[in-house]
């Protein structure tokens, strides 16, 4: 967990004059995905949102990882 606190990440979807951005600090790999979902500390979107950002059926997600 201590090492995870040294980083931040950003997930970004762009399309059709829209932008969806999620920024957060990563969780420890020892906590697992379930902990992030239960804490609502994750980006979740359904297929209708995915379609709004898709380009010819392809969904691109830009990922940026930074040291803080």
Short mmCIF file of C-alpha atoms in Angstrom, two decimals:
data_model
loop_
_atom_site.label_atom_id
_atom_site.label_comp_id
_atom_site.label_asym_id
_atom_site.label_seq_id
_atom_site.Cartn_x
_atom_site.Cartn_y
_atom_site.Cartn_z
CA UNK A 1 0.00 0.00 0.00
CA UNK A 2 2.84 2.36 0.83
CA UNK A 3 4.30 2.11 -2.69
CA UNK A 4 0.87 2.61 -4.28
CA UNK A 5 0.56 5.97 -2.50
CA UNK A 6 3.47 7.28 -4.62
CA UNK A 7 1.42 7.08 -7.82
CA UNK A 8 -1.76 8.36 -9.37
CA UNK A 9 -3.51 7.23 -12.50
CA UNK A 10 -5.99 8.66 -14.97
CA UNK A 11 -8.33 6.77 -17.30
CA UNK A 12 -9.80 8.84 -20.11
CA UNK A 13 -12.38 8.07 -22.78
CA UNK A 14 -12.82 10.61 -25.59
CA UNK A 15 -15.36 10.71 -28.38
CA UNK A 16 -18.02 12.77 -30.11
CA UNK A 17 -17.21 15.98 -28.20
CA UNK A 18 -17.37 14.05 -24.93
CA UNK A 19 -14.76 13.22 -22.34
CA UNK A 20 -15.02 10.87 -19.38
CA UNK A 21 -12.09 11.00 -16.95
CA UNK A 22 -11.38 9.03 -13.78
CA UNK A 23 -8.41 10.03 -11.61
CA UNK A 24 -7.36 8.24 -8.46
CA UNK A 25 -4.52 6.75 -6.48
CA UNK A 26 -4.03 3.03 -7.10
CA UNK A 27 -5.00 0.57 -4.44
CA UNK A 28 -2.63 -2.06 -3.15
CA UNK A 29 -2.41 -5.16 -5.36
CA UNK A 30 -2.90 -7.15 -2.16
CA UNK A 31 -6.44 -5.77 -1.70
CA UNK A 32 -7.81 -7.18 -4.96
CA UNK A 33 -10.47 -5.96 -7.34
CA UNK A 34 -13.38 -6.78 -5.02
CA UNK A 35 -12.21 -4.23 -2.45
CA UNK A 36 -12.13 -1.46 -5.05
CA UNK A 37 -15.61 -2.35 -6.30
CA UNK A 38 -17.09 -2.58 -2.79
CA UNK A 39 -15.56 0.80 -1.90
CA UNK A 40 -16.83 2.35 -5.18
CA UNK A 41 -13.20 3.25 -5.87
CA UNK A 42 -13.22 2.35 -9.56
CA UNK A 43 -14.56 3.40 -12.94
CA UNK A 44 -17.67 1.50 -13.97
CA UNK A 45 -19.69 2.15 -17.10
CA UNK A 46 -22.31 0.21 -19.00
CA UNK A 47 -22.59 -0.65 -22.69
CA UNK A 48 -24.61 2.48 -23.52
CA UNK A 49 -21.77 4.67 -22.22
CA UNK A 50 -19.23 2.54 -24.08
CA UNK A 51 -21.17 3.03 -27.33
CA UNK A 52 -21.16 6.82 -26.88
CA UNK A 53 -17.37 6.82 -26.77
CA UNK A 54 -16.73 4.07 -29.33
CA UNK A 55 -15.38 4.87 -32.78
CA UNK A 56 -16.64 2.37 -35.37
CA UNK A 57 -17.18 -0.18 -32.61
CA UNK A 58 -13.72 0.32 -31.05
CA UNK A 59 -13.41 1.71 -27.54
CA UNK A 60 -10.11 3.39 -26.68
CA UNK A 61 -9.13 4.16 -23.10
CA UNK A 62 -6.12 6.39 -22.52
CA UNK A 63 -4.20 5.46 -19.37
CA UNK A 64 -1.74 7.79 -17.66
CA UNK A 65 0.29 6.77 -14.61
CA UNK A 66 2.19 9.47 -12.74
CA UNK A 67 4.42 9.69 -9.70
CA UNK A 68 3.15 12.11 -7.07
#
